[in-house]
Amino acid sequence: MNRRSVLRAGAGLLAGGAVAAAPAPAADPTDGWTPTSFTYSWQKPWNLDLADRHGYSGGVHRMWVYATDEPFEEGSSTDPRTEMRWKVDYTTGDRMWDADVYLPSGTDGASFVQILRSVHPSGTPATDIMLNVYDTGGGTVRRYDGTVLRTGAYDTWFNVKIAHRASSGTGTIKVYFDDSLVLTVADRGPATRYFKNGVYNHGSGRAEARFRNIAYWTR
């Protein structure tokens, strides 16, 4: 055996002659989960056709909206949006939203995915989580307008998973970017809720988000 072969063999030995085990691969966030069908409806400026604010080609949904657009319902005081409203309302159980996301440069102050609490106790928040993008640091993704989860998010595809363990009390939400855990937080307490993704413009100008490989998981 030459010297190079000896060094290669020795690198795999621990004290006592045991062979070092290869590092275990990181667990996939979807391990133990079941892919589940889902349906959705659209929310977009009430006075426009969907095609005015949405495009679909090559498996990619493009959604955009302007700060000057109308809300999704006539007379609503909410900000303008173009969003998929997932029709899988739930109160308890393990649910996961999963998609590749692309956030074009300049999109500022817009939510691109959220868990909305459609039925919740008076005085409690209307959402369990919102992921927003801001025009700083090459595209900064924050939980609401607080915790920074990613910079350099503009003009690149990255995978986002939001796993929610909902209960009759306080549940837990985990956020993964490219299958790495970036956030674990408590939800806002008992509610009936659903996922939404798209672009909900809280800022100025034009906001856009794109989505592909959208999936829903349960366990």
mmCIF file of C-alpha atoms in Angstrom:
data_model
loop_
_atom_site.group_PDB
_atom_site.id
_atom_site.type_symbol
_atom_site.label_atom_id
_atom_site.label_comp_id
_atom_site.label_asym_id
_atom_site.label_seq_id
_atom_site.Cartn_x
_atom_site.Cartn_y
_atom_site.Cartn_z
ATOM 1 C CA MET A 1 0.000 0.000 0.000
ATOM 2 C CA ASN A 2 1.502 3.379 -0.970
ATOM 3 C CA ARG A 3 1.604 6.390 1.336
ATOM 4 C CA ARG A 4 -1.418 8.061 -0.271
ATOM 5 C CA SER A 5 -3.519 4.911 0.194
ATOM 6 C CA VAL A 6 -2.436 4.657 3.840
ATOM 7 C CA LEU A 7 -3.459 8.263 4.483
ATOM 8 C CA ARG A 8 -6.839 7.723 2.838
ATOM 9 C CA ALA A 9 -7.455 4.605 4.909
ATOM 10 C CA GLY A 10 -6.251 6.254 8.110
ATOM 11 C CA ALA A 11 -8.555 9.211 7.658
ATOM 12 C CA GLY A 12 -11.513 6.890 8.110
ATOM 13 C CA LEU A 13 -10.318 5.380 11.392
ATOM 14 C CA LEU A 14 -11.193 6.469 14.883
ATOM 15 C CA ALA A 15 -9.350 5.572 18.045
ATOM 16 C CA GLY A 16 -9.557 1.830 18.604
ATOM 17 C CA GLY A 17 -9.733 1.107 14.888
ATOM 18 C CA ALA A 18 -13.417 1.953 14.382
ATOM 19 C CA VAL A 19 -14.371 3.319 10.982
ATOM 20 C CA ALA A 20 -15.913 6.805 11.075
ATOM 21 C CA ALA A 21 -19.503 6.853 9.889
ATOM 22 C CA ALA A 22 -20.437 9.184 7.055
ATOM 23 C CA PRO A 23 -22.431 12.222 8.230
ATOM 24 C CA ALA A 24 -26.161 11.562 8.202
ATOM 25 C CA PRO A 25 -27.950 13.541 5.469
ATOM 26 C CA ALA A 26 -30.166 16.340 6.689
ATOM 27 C CA ALA A 27 -33.780 15.269 7.121
ATOM 28 C CA ASP A 28 -36.164 16.371 4.402
ATOM 29 C CA PRO A 29 -38.884 18.594 5.934
ATOM 30 C CA THR A 30 -41.496 16.490 4.117
ATOM 31 C CA ASP A 31 -40.350 13.156 5.611
ATOM 32 C CA GLY A 32 -43.426 11.501 7.128
ATOM 33 C CA TRP A 33 -45.814 13.870 5.348
ATOM 34 C CA THR A 34 -48.326 12.912 2.649
ATOM 35 C CA PRO A 35 -48.830 14.918 -0.575
ATOM 36 C CA THR A 36 -52.445 16.061 -0.534
ATOM 37 C CA SER A 37 -54.665 17.563 -3.208
ATOM 38 C CA PHE A 38 -55.952 21.084 -2.757
ATOM 39 C CA THR A 39 -58.094 23.652 -4.511
ATOM 40 C CA TYR A 40 -58.052 27.425 -4.434
ATOM 41 C CA SER A 41 -59.960 30.484 -5.500
ATOM 42 C CA TRP A 42 -58.618 33.847 -6.628
ATOM 43 C CA GLN A 43 -58.584 37.222 -4.923
ATOM 44 C CA LYS A 44 -57.678 40.155 -7.210
ATOM 45 C CA PRO A 45 -58.770 43.777 -7.706
ATOM 46 C CA TRP A 46 -62.544 43.536 -7.853
ATOM 47 C CA ASN A 47 -62.908 45.658 -10.986
ATOM 48 C CA LEU A 48 -60.319 43.791 -13.104
ATOM 49 C CA ASP A 49 -60.199 40.458 -14.875
ATOM 50 C CA LEU A 50 -57.792 37.912 -13.430
ATOM 51 C CA ALA A 51 -55.755 38.027 -16.657
ATOM 52 C CA ASP A 52 -55.027 41.698 -15.938
ATOM 53 C CA ARG A 53 -53.003 40.716 -12.845
ATOM 54 C CA HIS A 54 -52.045 37.064 -13.380
ATOM 55 C CA GLY A 55 -50.208 35.011 -15.984
ATOM 56 C CA TYR A 56 -49.429 31.307 -16.234
ATOM 57 C CA SER A 57 -46.807 29.776 -18.520
ATOM 58 C CA GLY A 58 -44.339 26.905 -18.275
ATOM 59 C CA GLY A 59 -45.647 25.870 -14.861
ATOM 60 C CA VAL A 60 -45.071 29.337 -13.384
ATOM 61 C CA HIS A 61 -47.783 31.548 -11.887
ATOM 62 C CA ARG A 62 -47.000 35.277 -12.122
ATOM 63 C CA MET A 63 -49.055 37.592 -9.912
ATOM 64 C CA TRP A 64 -48.712 41.342 -9.738
ATOM 65 C CA VAL A 65 -50.619 44.306 -8.393
ATOM 66 C CA TYR A 66 -50.241 48.084 -8.112
ATOM 67 C CA ALA A 67 -50.592 50.117 -4.936
ATOM 68 C CA THR A 68 -53.279 52.163 -6.712
ATOM 69 C CA ASP A 69 -55.399 49.080 -7.535
ATOM 70 C CA GLU A 70 -58.767 48.432 -5.954
ATOM 71 C CA PRO A 71 -59.114 45.904 -3.086
ATOM 72 C CA PHE A 72 -60.472 42.409 -3.727
ATOM 73 C CA GLU A 73 -64.001 43.417 -2.717
ATOM 74 C CA GLU A 74 -65.758 46.669 -3.524
ATOM 75 C CA GLY A 75 -65.845 48.828 -0.408
ATOM 76 C CA SER A 76 -63.123 46.863 1.414
ATOM 77 C CA SER A 77 -60.487 48.873 3.281
ATOM 78 C CA THR A 78 -57.768 46.226 2.713
ATOM 79 C CA ASP A 79 -54.705 46.688 0.507
ATOM 80 C CA PRO A 80 -54.740 45.530 -3.126
ATOM 81 C CA ARG A 81 -53.777 41.938 -3.849
ATOM 82 C CA THR A 82 -53.582 39.134 -6.364
ATOM 83 C CA GLU A 83 -53.589 35.917 -4.357
ATOM 84 C CA MET A 84 -54.523 32.254 -4.366
ATOM 85 C CA ARG A 85 -56.882 31.618 -1.465
ATOM 86 C CA TRP A 86 -56.406 27.952 -0.587
ATOM 87 C CA LYS A 87 -59.719 26.191 0.042
ATOM 88 C CA VAL A 88 -58.433 23.810 2.700
ATOM 89 C CA ASP A 89 -59.596 25.507 5.893
ATOM 90 C CA TYR A 90 -58.401 23.818 9.085
ATOM 91 C CA THR A 91 -58.395 24.242 12.856
ATOM 92 C CA THR A 92 -56.042 21.474 14.003
ATOM 93 C CA GLY A 93 -53.540 19.052 12.533
ATOM 94 C CA ASP A 94 -50.265 19.216 10.604
ATOM 95 C CA ARG A 95 -50.403 21.176 7.340
ATOM 96 C CA MET A 96 -47.595 22.350 5.059
ATOM 97 C CA TRP A 97 -47.497 24.880 2.219
ATOM 98 C CA ASP A 98 -44.662 24.289 -0.259
ATOM 99 C CA ALA A 99 -43.569 26.194 -3.387
ATOM 100 C CA ASP A 100 -40.630 27.630 -5.261
ATOM 101 C CA VAL A 101 -40.791 31.426 -5.065
ATOM 102 C CA TYR A 102 -39.310 34.188 -7.254
ATOM 103 C CA LEU A 103 -39.430 37.812 -6.106
ATOM 104 C CA PRO A 104 -38.536 40.361 -8.810
ATOM 105 C CA SER A 105 -36.371 43.368 -7.943
ATOM 106 C CA GLY A 106 -38.244 46.381 -6.645
ATOM 107 C CA THR A 107 -41.117 44.543 -4.976
ATOM 108 C CA ASP A 108 -41.280 46.353 -1.649
ATOM 109 C CA GLY A 109 -43.506 45.899 1.388
ATOM 110 C CA ALA A 110 -45.514 43.034 -0.074
ATOM 111 C CA SER A 111 -46.630 39.761 1.530
ATOM 112 C CA PHE A 112 -46.096 36.719 -0.696
ATOM 113 C CA VAL A 113 -47.412 33.957 1.587
ATOM 114 C CA GLN A 114 -49.482 33.962 4.767
ATOM 115 C CA ILE A 115 -51.706 31.915 7.050
ATOM 116 C CA LEU A 116 -54.932 33.834 7.461
ATOM 117 C CA ARG A 117 -57.212 33.277 10.467
ATOM 118 C CA SER A 118 -60.683 33.460 8.929
ATOM 119 C CA VAL A 119 -62.480 32.694 12.215
ATOM 120 C CA HIS A 120 -60.685 33.783 15.381
ATOM 121 C CA PRO A 121 -61.538 35.047 18.858
ATOM 122 C CA SER A 122 -62.240 38.753 19.151
ATOM 123 C CA GLY A 123 -59.114 40.743 19.869
ATOM 124 C CA THR A 124 -56.715 38.206 18.354
ATOM 125 C CA PRO A 125 -54.702 38.815 15.158
ATOM 126 C CA ALA A 126 -56.046 38.092 11.686
ATOM 127 C CA THR A 127 -52.970 36.115 10.623
ATOM 128 C CA ASP A 128 -50.676 33.501 12.150
ATOM 129 C CA ILE A 129 -47.731 34.452 9.936
ATOM 130 C CA MET A 130 -46.908 36.600 6.907
ATOM 131 C CA LEU A 131 -43.676 36.547 4.906
ATOM 132 C CA ASN A 132 -42.932 39.955 3.405
ATOM 133 C CA VAL A 133 -40.217 41.191 1.043
ATOM 134 C CA TYR A 134 -38.571 44.614 1.251
ATOM 135 C CA ASP A 135 -36.358 46.555 -1.145
ATOM 136 C CA THR A 136 -33.190 46.396 0.961
ATOM 137 C CA GLY A 137 -30.191 44.061 0.928
ATOM 138 C CA GLY A 138 -30.958 42.816 -2.549
ATOM 139 C CA GLY A 139 -34.395 41.737 -1.381
ATOM 140 C CA THR A 140 -34.939 41.130 2.326
ATOM 141 C CA VAL A 141 -37.550 38.593 3.473
ATOM 142 C CA ARG A 142 -38.948 39.213 6.942
ATOM 143 C CA ARG A 143 -41.569 37.713 9.203
ATOM 144 C CA TYR A 144 -44.055 40.563 9.018
ATOM 145 C CA ASP A 145 -41.797 43.654 9.204
ATOM 146 C CA GLY A 146 -39.539 42.174 11.877
ATOM 147 C CA THR A 147 -37.276 39.128 11.928
ATOM 148 C CA VAL A 148 -34.976 38.923 8.890
ATOM 149 C CA LEU A 149 -35.119 35.456 7.323
ATOM 150 C CA ARG A 150 -33.155 36.069 4.116
ATOM 151 C CA THR A 151 -31.320 38.751 2.170
ATOM 152 C CA GLY A 152 -30.415 38.643 -1.521
ATOM 153 C CA ALA A 153 -33.839 37.187 -2.307
ATOM 154 C CA TYR A 154 -34.501 39.165 -5.484
ATOM 155 C CA ASP A 155 -34.410 37.604 -8.945
ATOM 156 C CA THR A 156 -33.680 34.024 -7.905
ATOM 157 C CA TRP A 157 -35.799 30.943 -7.296
ATOM 158 C CA PHE A 158 -35.789 29.519 -3.779
ATOM 159 C CA ASN A 159 -38.023 26.956 -2.104
ATOM 160 C CA VAL A 160 -40.260 27.952 0.788
ATOM 161 C CA LYS A 161 -42.072 25.569 3.102
ATOM 162 C CA ILE A 162 -44.355 26.613 5.961
ATOM 163 C CA ALA A 163 -45.284 23.744 8.285
ATOM 164 C CA HIS A 164 -48.051 24.422 10.807
ATOM 165 C CA ARG A 165 -48.860 22.143 13.710
ATOM 166 C CA ALA A 166 -52.230 23.578 14.728
ATOM 167 C CA SER A 167 -53.947 22.622 17.967
ATOM 168 C CA SER A 168 -56.901 23.581 20.121
ATOM 169 C CA GLY A 169 -54.454 25.758 22.055
ATOM 170 C CA THR A 170 -51.264 27.370 20.777
ATOM 171 C CA GLY A 171 -49.599 25.637 17.846
ATOM 172 C CA THR A 172 -46.197 25.835 16.180
ATOM 173 C CA ILE A 173 -45.105 27.176 12.795
ATOM 174 C CA LYS A 174 -41.808 26.269 11.110
ATOM 175 C CA VAL A 175 -40.442 28.024 8.027
ATOM 176 C CA TYR A 176 -37.876 26.398 5.731
ATOM 177 C CA PHE A 177 -35.911 28.004 2.900
ATOM 178 C CA ASP A 178 -34.361 25.483 0.515
ATOM 179 C CA ASP A 179 -35.166 22.805 3.128
ATOM 180 C CA SER A 180 -33.179 24.540 5.895
ATOM 181 C CA LEU A 181 -35.111 25.613 8.991
ATOM 182 C CA VAL A 182 -34.997 29.418 9.311
ATOM 183 C CA LEU A 183 -37.776 30.111 11.823
ATOM 184 C CA THR A 184 -39.818 28.413 14.543
ATOM 185 C CA VAL A 185 -42.580 30.457 16.194
ATOM 186 C CA ALA A 186 -45.856 29.954 18.014
ATOM 187 C CA ASP A 187 -49.071 30.651 16.148
ATOM 188 C CA ARG A 188 -51.662 33.128 17.445
ATOM 189 C CA GLY A 189 -53.882 30.604 19.218
ATOM 190 C CA PRO A 190 -57.010 28.708 18.201
ATOM 191 C CA ALA A 191 -58.686 29.669 14.926
ATOM 192 C CA THR A 192 -59.964 28.416 11.614
ATOM 193 C CA ARG A 193 -57.366 29.332 9.023
ATOM 194 C CA TYR A 194 -56.064 28.779 5.492
ATOM 195 C CA PHE A 195 -52.973 29.441 3.391
ATOM 196 C CA LYS A 196 -52.692 32.238 0.849
ATOM 197 C CA ASN A 197 -49.945 33.002 -1.624
ATOM 198 C CA GLY A 198 -49.486 35.687 -4.224
ATOM 199 C CA VAL A 199 -48.742 39.347 -3.726
ATOM 200 C CA TYR A 200 -50.514 41.538 -1.158
ATOM 201 C CA ASN A 201 -49.152 45.052 -1.625
ATOM 202 C CA HIS A 202 -48.632 47.068 1.566
ATOM 203 C CA GLY A 203 -46.091 49.362 -0.090
ATOM 204 C CA SER A 204 -45.978 51.616 -3.143
ATOM 205 C CA GLY A 205 -45.697 51.072 -6.868
ATOM 206 C CA ARG A 206 -45.821 47.655 -8.510
ATOM 207 C CA ALA A 207 -45.346 44.393 -6.605
ATOM 208 C CA GLU A 208 -44.916 40.930 -8.135
ATOM 209 C CA ALA A 209 -44.291 37.353 -7.018
ATOM 210 C CA ARG A 210 -43.969 34.115 -8.987
ATOM 211 C CA PHE A 211 -44.615 30.530 -7.919
ATOM 212 C CA ARG A 212 -43.963 27.058 -9.308
ATOM 213 C CA ASN A 213 -44.085 23.469 -7.992
ATOM 214 C CA ILE A 214 -46.842 24.408 -5.538
ATOM 215 C CA ALA A 215 -47.675 21.542 -3.189
ATOM 216 C CA TYR A 216 -49.702 20.800 -0.086
ATOM 217 C CA TRP A 217 -48.716 18.247 2.558
ATOM 218 C CA THR A 218 -50.510 16.767 5.570
ATOM 219 C CA ARG A 219 -49.791 14.216 8.261
#
